[in-house]
Coordinates of C-alpha atoms and ligand atoms in Angstrom, one line a residue:
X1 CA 0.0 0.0 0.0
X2 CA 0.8 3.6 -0.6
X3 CA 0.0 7.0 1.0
X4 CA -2.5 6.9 -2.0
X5 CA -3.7 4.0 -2.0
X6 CA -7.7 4.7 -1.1
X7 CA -8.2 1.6 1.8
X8 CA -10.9 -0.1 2.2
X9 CA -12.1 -2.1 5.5
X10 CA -14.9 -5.3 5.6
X11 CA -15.6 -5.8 9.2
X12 CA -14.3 -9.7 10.3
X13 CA -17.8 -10.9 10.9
X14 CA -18.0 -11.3 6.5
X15 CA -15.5 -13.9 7.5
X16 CA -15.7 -17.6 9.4
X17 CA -12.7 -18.6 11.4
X18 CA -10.8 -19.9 8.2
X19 CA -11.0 -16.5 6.5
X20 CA -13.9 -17.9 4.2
X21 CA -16.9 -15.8 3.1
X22 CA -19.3 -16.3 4.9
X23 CA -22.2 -14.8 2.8
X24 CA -21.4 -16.2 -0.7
X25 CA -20.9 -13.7 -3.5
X26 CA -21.0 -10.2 -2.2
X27 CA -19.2 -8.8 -5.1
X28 CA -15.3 -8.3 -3.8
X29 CA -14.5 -8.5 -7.1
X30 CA -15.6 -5.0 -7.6
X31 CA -12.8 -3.7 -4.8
X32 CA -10.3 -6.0 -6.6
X33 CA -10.5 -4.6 -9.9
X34 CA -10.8 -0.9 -8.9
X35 CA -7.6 1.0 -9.4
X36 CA -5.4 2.6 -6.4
X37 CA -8.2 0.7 -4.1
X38 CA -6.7 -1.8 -1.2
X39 CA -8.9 -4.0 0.8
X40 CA -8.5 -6.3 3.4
X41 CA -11.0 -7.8 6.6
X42 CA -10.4 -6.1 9.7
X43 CA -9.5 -9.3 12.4
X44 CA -12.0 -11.0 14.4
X45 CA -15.7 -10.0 15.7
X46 CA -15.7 -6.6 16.9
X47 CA -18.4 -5.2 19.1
X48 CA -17.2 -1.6 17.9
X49 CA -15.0 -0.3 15.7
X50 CA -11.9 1.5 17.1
X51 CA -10.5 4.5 16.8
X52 CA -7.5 3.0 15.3
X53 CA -9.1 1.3 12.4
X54 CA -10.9 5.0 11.7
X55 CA -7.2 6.3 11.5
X56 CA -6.4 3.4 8.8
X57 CA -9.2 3.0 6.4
X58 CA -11.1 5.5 3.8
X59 CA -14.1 3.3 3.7
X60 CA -15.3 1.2 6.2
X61 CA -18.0 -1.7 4.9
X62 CA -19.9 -2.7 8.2
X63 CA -22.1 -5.5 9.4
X64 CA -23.0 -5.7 13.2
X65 CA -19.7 -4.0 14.5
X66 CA -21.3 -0.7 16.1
X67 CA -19.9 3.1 15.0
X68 CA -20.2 5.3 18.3
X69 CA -18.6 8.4 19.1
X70 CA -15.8 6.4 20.7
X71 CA -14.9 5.5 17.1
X72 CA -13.4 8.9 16.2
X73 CA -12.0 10.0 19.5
X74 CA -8.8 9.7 17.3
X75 CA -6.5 7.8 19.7
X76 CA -4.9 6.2 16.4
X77 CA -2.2 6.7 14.4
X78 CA -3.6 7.7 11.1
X79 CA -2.8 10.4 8.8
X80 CA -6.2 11.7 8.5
X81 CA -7.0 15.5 9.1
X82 CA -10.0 16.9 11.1
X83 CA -11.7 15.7 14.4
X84 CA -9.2 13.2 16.2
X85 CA -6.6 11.0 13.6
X86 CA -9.1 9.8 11.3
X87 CA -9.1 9.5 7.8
X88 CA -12.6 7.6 7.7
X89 CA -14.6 9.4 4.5
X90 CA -17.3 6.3 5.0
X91 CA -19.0 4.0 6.4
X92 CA -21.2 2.1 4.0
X93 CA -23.6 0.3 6.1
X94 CA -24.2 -3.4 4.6
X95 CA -28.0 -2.9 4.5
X96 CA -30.4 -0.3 5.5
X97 CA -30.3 -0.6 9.4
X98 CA -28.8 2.5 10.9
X99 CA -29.4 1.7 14.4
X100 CA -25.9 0.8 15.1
X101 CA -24.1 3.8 14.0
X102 CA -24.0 7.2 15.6
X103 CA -25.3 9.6 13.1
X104 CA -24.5 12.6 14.3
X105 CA -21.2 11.3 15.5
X106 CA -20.3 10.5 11.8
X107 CA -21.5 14.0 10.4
X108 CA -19.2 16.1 13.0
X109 CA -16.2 14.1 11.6
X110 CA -17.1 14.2 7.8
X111 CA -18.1 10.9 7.9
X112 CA -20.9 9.5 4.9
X113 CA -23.1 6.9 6.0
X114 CA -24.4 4.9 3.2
X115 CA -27.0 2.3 3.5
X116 CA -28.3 0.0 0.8
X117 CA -32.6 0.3 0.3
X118 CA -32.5 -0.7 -3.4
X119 CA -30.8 -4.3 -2.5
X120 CA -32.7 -4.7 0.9
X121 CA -36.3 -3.5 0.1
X122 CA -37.5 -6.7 -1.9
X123 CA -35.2 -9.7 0.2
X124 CA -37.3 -8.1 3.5
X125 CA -40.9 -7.4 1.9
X126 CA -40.8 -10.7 0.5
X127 CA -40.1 -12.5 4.0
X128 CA -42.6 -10.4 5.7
X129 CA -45.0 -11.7 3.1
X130 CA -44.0 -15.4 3.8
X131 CA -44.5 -14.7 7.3
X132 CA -47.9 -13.4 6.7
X133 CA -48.8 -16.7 4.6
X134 CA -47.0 -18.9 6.7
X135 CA -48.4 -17.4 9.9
X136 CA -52.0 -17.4 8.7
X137 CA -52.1 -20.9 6.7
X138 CA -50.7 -22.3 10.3
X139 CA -47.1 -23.4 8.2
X140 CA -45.2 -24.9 11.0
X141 CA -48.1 -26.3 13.0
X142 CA -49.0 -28.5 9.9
X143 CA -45.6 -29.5 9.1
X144 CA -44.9 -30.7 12.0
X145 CA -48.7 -32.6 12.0
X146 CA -47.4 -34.0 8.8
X147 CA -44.4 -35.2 10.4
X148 CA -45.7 -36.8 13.1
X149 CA -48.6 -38.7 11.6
X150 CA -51.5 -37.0 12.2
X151 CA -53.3 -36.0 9.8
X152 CA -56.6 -36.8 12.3
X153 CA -55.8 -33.0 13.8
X154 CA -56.0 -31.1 10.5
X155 CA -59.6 -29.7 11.1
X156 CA -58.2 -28.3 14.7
X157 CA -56.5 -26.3 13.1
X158 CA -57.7 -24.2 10.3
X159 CA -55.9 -21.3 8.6
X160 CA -56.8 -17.8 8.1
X161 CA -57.1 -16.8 4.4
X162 CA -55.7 -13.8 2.7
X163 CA -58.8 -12.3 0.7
X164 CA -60.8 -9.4 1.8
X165 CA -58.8 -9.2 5.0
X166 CA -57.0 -6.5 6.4
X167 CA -53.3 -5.9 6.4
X168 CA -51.6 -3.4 8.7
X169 CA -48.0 -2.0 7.7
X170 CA -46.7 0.0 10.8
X171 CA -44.1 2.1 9.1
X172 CA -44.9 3.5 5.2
X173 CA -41.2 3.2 4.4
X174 CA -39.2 1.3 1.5
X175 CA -39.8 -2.1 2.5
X176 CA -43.4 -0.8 3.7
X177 CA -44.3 0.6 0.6
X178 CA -42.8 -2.6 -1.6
X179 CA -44.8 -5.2 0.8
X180 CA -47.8 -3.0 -0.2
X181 CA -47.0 -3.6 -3.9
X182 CA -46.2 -7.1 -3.8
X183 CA -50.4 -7.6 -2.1
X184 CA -51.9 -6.6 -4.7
X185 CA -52.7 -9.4 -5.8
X186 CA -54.1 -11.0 -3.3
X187 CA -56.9 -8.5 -3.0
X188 CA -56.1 -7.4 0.8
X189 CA -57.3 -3.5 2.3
X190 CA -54.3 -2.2 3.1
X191 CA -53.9 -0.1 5.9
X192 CA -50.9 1.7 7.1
X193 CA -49.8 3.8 10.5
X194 CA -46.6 6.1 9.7
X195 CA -46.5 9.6 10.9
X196 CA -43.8 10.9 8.5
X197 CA -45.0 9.4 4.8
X198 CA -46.8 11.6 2.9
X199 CA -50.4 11.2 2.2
X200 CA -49.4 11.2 -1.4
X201 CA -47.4 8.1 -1.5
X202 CA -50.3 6.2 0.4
X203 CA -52.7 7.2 -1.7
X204 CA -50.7 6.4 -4.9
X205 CA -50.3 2.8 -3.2
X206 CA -53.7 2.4 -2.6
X207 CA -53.1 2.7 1.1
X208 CA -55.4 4.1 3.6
X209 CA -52.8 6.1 6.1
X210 CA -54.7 5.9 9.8
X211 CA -53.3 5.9 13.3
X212 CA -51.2 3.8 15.3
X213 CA -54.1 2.8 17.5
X214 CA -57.1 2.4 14.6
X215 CA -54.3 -0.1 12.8
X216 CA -54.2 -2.5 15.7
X217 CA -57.7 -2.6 16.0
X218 CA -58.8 -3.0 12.5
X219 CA -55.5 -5.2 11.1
X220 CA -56.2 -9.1 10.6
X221 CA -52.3 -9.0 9.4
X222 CA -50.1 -6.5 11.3
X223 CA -46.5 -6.0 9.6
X224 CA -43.9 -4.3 11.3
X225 CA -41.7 -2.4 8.6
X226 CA -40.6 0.6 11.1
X227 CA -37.2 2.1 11.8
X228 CA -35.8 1.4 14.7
X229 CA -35.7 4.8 16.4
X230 CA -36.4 6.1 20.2
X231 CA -39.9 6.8 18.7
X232 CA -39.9 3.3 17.5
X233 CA -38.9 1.7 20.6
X234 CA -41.7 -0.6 22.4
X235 CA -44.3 1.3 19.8
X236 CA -46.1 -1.6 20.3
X237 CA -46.7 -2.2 23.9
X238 CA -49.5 -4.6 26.1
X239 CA -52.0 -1.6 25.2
X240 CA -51.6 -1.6 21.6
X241 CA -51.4 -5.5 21.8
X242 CA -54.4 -5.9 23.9
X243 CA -56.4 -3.9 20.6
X244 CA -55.8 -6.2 18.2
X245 CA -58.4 -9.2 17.0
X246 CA -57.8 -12.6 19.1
X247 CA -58.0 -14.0 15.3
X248 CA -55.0 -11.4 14.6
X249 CA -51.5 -12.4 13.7
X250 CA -48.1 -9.9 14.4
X251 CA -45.6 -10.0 11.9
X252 CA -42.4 -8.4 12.8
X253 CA -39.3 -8.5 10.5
X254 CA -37.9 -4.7 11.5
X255 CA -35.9 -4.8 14.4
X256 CA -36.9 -6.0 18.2
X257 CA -37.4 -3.5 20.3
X258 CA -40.3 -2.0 18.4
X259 CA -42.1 -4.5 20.1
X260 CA -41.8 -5.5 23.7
X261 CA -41.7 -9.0 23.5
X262 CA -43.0 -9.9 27.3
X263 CA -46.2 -8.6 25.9
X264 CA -46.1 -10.1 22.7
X265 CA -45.3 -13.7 24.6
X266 CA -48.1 -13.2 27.0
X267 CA -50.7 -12.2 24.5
X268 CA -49.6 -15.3 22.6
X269 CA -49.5 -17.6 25.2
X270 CA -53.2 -16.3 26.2
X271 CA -54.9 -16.9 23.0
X272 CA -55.4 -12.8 22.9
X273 CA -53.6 -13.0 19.5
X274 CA -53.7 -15.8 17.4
X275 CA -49.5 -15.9 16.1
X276 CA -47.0 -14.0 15.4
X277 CA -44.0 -14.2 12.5
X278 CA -40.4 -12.7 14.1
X279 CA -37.0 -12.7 12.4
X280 CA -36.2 -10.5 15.0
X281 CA -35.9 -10.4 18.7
X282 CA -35.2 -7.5 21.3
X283 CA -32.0 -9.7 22.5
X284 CA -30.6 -11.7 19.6
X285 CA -30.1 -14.2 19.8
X286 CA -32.8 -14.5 22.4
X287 CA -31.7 -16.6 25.6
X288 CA -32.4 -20.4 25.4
X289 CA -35.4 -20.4 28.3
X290 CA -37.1 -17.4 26.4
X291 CA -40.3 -18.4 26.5
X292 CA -41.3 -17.5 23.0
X293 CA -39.1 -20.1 21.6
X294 CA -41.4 -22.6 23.4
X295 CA -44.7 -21.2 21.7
X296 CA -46.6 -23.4 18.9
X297 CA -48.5 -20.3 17.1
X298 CA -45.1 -17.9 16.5
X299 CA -43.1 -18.7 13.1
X300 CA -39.0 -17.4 13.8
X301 CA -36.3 -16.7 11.5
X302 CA -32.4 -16.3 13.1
X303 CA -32.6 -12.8 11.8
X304 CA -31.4 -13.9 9.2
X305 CA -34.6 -15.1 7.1
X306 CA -33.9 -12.3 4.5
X307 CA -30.5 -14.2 3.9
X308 CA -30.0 -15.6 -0.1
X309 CA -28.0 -15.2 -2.8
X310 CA -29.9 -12.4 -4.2
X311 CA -29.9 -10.6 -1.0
X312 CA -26.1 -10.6 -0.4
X313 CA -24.9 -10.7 -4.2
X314 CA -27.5 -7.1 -4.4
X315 CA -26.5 -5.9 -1.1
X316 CA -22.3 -6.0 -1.6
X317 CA -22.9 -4.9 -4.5
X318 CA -24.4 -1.3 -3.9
X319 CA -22.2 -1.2 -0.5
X320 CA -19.0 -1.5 -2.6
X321 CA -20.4 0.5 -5.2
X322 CA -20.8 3.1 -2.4
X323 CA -17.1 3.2 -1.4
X324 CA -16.3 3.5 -5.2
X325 CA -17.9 6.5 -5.7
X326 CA -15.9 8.0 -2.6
X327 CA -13.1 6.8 -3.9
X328 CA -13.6 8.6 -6.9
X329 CA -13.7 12.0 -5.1
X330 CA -17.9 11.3 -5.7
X331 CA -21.2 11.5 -2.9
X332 CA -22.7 8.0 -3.2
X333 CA -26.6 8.0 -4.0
X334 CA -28.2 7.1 -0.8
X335 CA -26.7 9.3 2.5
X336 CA -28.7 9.1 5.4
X337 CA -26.9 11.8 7.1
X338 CA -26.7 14.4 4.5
X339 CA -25.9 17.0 6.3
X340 CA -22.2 15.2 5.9
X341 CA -22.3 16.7 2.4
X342 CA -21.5 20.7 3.8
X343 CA -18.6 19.0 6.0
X344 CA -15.5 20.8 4.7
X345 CA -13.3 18.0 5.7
X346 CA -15.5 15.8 4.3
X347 CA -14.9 17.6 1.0
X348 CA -11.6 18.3 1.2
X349 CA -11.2 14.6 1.4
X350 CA -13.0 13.7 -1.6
X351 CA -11.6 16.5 -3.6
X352 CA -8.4 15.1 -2.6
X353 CA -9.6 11.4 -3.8
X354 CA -11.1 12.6 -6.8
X355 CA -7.2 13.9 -7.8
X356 CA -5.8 10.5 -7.2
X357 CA -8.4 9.2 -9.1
X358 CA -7.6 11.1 -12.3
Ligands
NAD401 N1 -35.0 -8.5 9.1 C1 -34.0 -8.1 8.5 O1 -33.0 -8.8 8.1 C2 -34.0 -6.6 8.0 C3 -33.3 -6.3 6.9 C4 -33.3 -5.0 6.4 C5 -34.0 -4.0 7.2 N2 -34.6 -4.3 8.3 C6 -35.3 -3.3 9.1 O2 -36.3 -2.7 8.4 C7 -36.4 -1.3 8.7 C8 -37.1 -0.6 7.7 O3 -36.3 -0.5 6.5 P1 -36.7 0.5 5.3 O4 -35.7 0.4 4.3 O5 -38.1 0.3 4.9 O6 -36.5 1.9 6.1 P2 -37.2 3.3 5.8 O7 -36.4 4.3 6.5 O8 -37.4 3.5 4.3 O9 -38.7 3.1 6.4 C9 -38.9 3.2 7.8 C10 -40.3 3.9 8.0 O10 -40.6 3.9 9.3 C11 -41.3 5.0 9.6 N3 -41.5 5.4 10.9 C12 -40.7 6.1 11.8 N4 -41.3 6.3 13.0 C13 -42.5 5.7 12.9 C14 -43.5 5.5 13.8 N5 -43.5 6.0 15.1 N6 -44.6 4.8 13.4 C15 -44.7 4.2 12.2 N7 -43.7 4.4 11.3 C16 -42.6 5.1 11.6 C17 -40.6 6.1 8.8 O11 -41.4 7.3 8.5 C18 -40.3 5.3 7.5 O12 -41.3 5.6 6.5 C19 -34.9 -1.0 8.9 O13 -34.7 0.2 9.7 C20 -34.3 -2.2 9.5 O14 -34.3 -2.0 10.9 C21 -34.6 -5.6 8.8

């Protein structure tokens, strides 16, 4: 490597212990056949990354490690300029979950945070479809029936069908607005709670926009397709719970701790609500004894249900595309922070990339 070399960081957890991929094909031949651009894996599972690696690399590509303010407190030994010794221009987030990573920590330092919603929006909407289906046509109950012989308890268990029922999106946003598309077909109301969307984009969906509390009430199928914010956080509670239709099912495939789970496993356990569909937890992975892993009417993915091929193969790809265009002295297309954009050292950096580059 040179002093103009523009590097590049993946966070370890891409890797298994023997350095393999762990995700397939997430495009690294993209990084290897960009000019003046090093990469490497940063070693082992971090919980955080340090301000060390922020004083090595241009571009960070993260999975779970978090980015806090502690990140650029600039106790490295990097030639960077601006706030501590970092020379961190971004961090391209390896989806579109921002919860780990301290916005406004990442602005003060000129720091882009990129997220992927082109390459994540379908992989989610899809599984939170599946989990509707699967939940309702009572998937895992009838497998296991099947398994075990006994085919004498199918009428104990009948499923809930799709048409003419109502679905609740909590959270109008890309993978909202996608899972809203992808029902057409199968002649639902759609009904949606989201206090930021525009009335606009609901009605062009065919949505009807109502409150938080009229959606739990009225929603055979309620999706969770939220941000996870400190709005967000335990949204849905006992109260908004106790609301919905015994014969309702909860789908959540956002994050956690928009729904408080002791309330969730209580209501299920009661027969208040009829199921539930989580690939995600508000501790992940949840502790063995949790007593929603013990539950017949709840369908769970690993948080991981969105994981295939297409997902990952989509997902590096627009990540490292990301980093390229910083590497080019260029804004990538989606910043959530884009205040970042006005950061002078933010812009001396890519002016000073976009020389190398040419
Ligand atoms: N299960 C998985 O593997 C997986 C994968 C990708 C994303 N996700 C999660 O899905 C979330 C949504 O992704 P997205 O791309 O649609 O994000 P997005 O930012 O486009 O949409 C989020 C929506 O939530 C809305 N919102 C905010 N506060 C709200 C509130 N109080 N009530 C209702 N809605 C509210 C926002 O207005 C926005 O429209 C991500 O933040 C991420 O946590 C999960």
């Amino acid at each position: 490597m040179n002093n103009r070399d523009f590097r590049v960081g993946l966070t370890g957890d891409f890797v298994d212990a023997d350095g393999k991929v762990r995700y397939g094909n997430i495009r690294l031949d993209l990084l290897d056949d960009a000019p003046g651009v090093k990469w490497n894996f940063l070693d082992g599972d971090l919980d955080e990354i340090s301000p060390a690696t922020a004083s090595e690399y241009d571009a960070l590509v993260v999975l779970e490690p978090r980015v806090t303010r502690h990140t650029f407190s600039g106790s490295g030994s990097g030639s960077g300029s601006g706030s501590g010794d970092s020379r961190l221009s971004i961090v391209s987030r390896f989806g579109v979950g921002y919860d780990s990573v301290d916005l406004d920590a990442c602005t003060d330092s000129g720091v882009i945070v990129s997220i992927t919603p082109d390459a994540s929006r379908r992989p989610v909407s899809t599984v939170a479809l599946m989990l509707l289906l699967a939940t309702g046509h009572k998937l895992l109950i009838k497998d296991r029936m099947t398994r075990d012989n006994r085919w004498d308890l199918r009428g104990q268990h009948m499923g809930v069908g799709v048409t003419g029922r109502t679905l609740g999106i909590v959270g109008l946003g890309n993978i909202g607005r996608d899972l809203a598309k992808l029902v057409v077909p199968l002649e639902m109301k759609i009904i949606a709670a989201d206090p930021y969307v525009d009335a606009s984009v609901a009605d062009e969906l065919g949505v009807e926009l109502v409150g938080l509390d009229e959606l739990m009430t009225r929603a055979d199928f309620v999706v969770v397709t939220a941000a996870l914010t400190e709005g967000t956080r335990g949204l849905i509670g006992a109260a908004e719970l106790a609301a919905m239709k015994p014969t309702a099912f909860l789908i959540n495939v956002a994050r956690g701790p928009i729904v408080d789970q002791i309330a969730l496993t209580a209501a299920l356990s009661s027969g208040a609500l009829a199921g539930a569909g989580l690939d995600v937890f508000e501790k992940e992975p949840p502790d063995p004894d949790d007593p929603i892993l013990k539950l017949d009417n709840v369908t769970l993915g690993p948080h991981g249900l969105t994981w295939t091929d297409e997902a990952f193969r989509r997902v590096g790809e627009t990540a490292i595309r990301s980093v390229l265009d910083v590497a080019a002295g260029k804004l990538p297309p989606v910043i959530v922070n884009r205040a970042v954009a006005e950061s002078p050292e933010l812009l001396n950096r890519l002016a000073g990339y976009g020389e190398a580059a040419n």
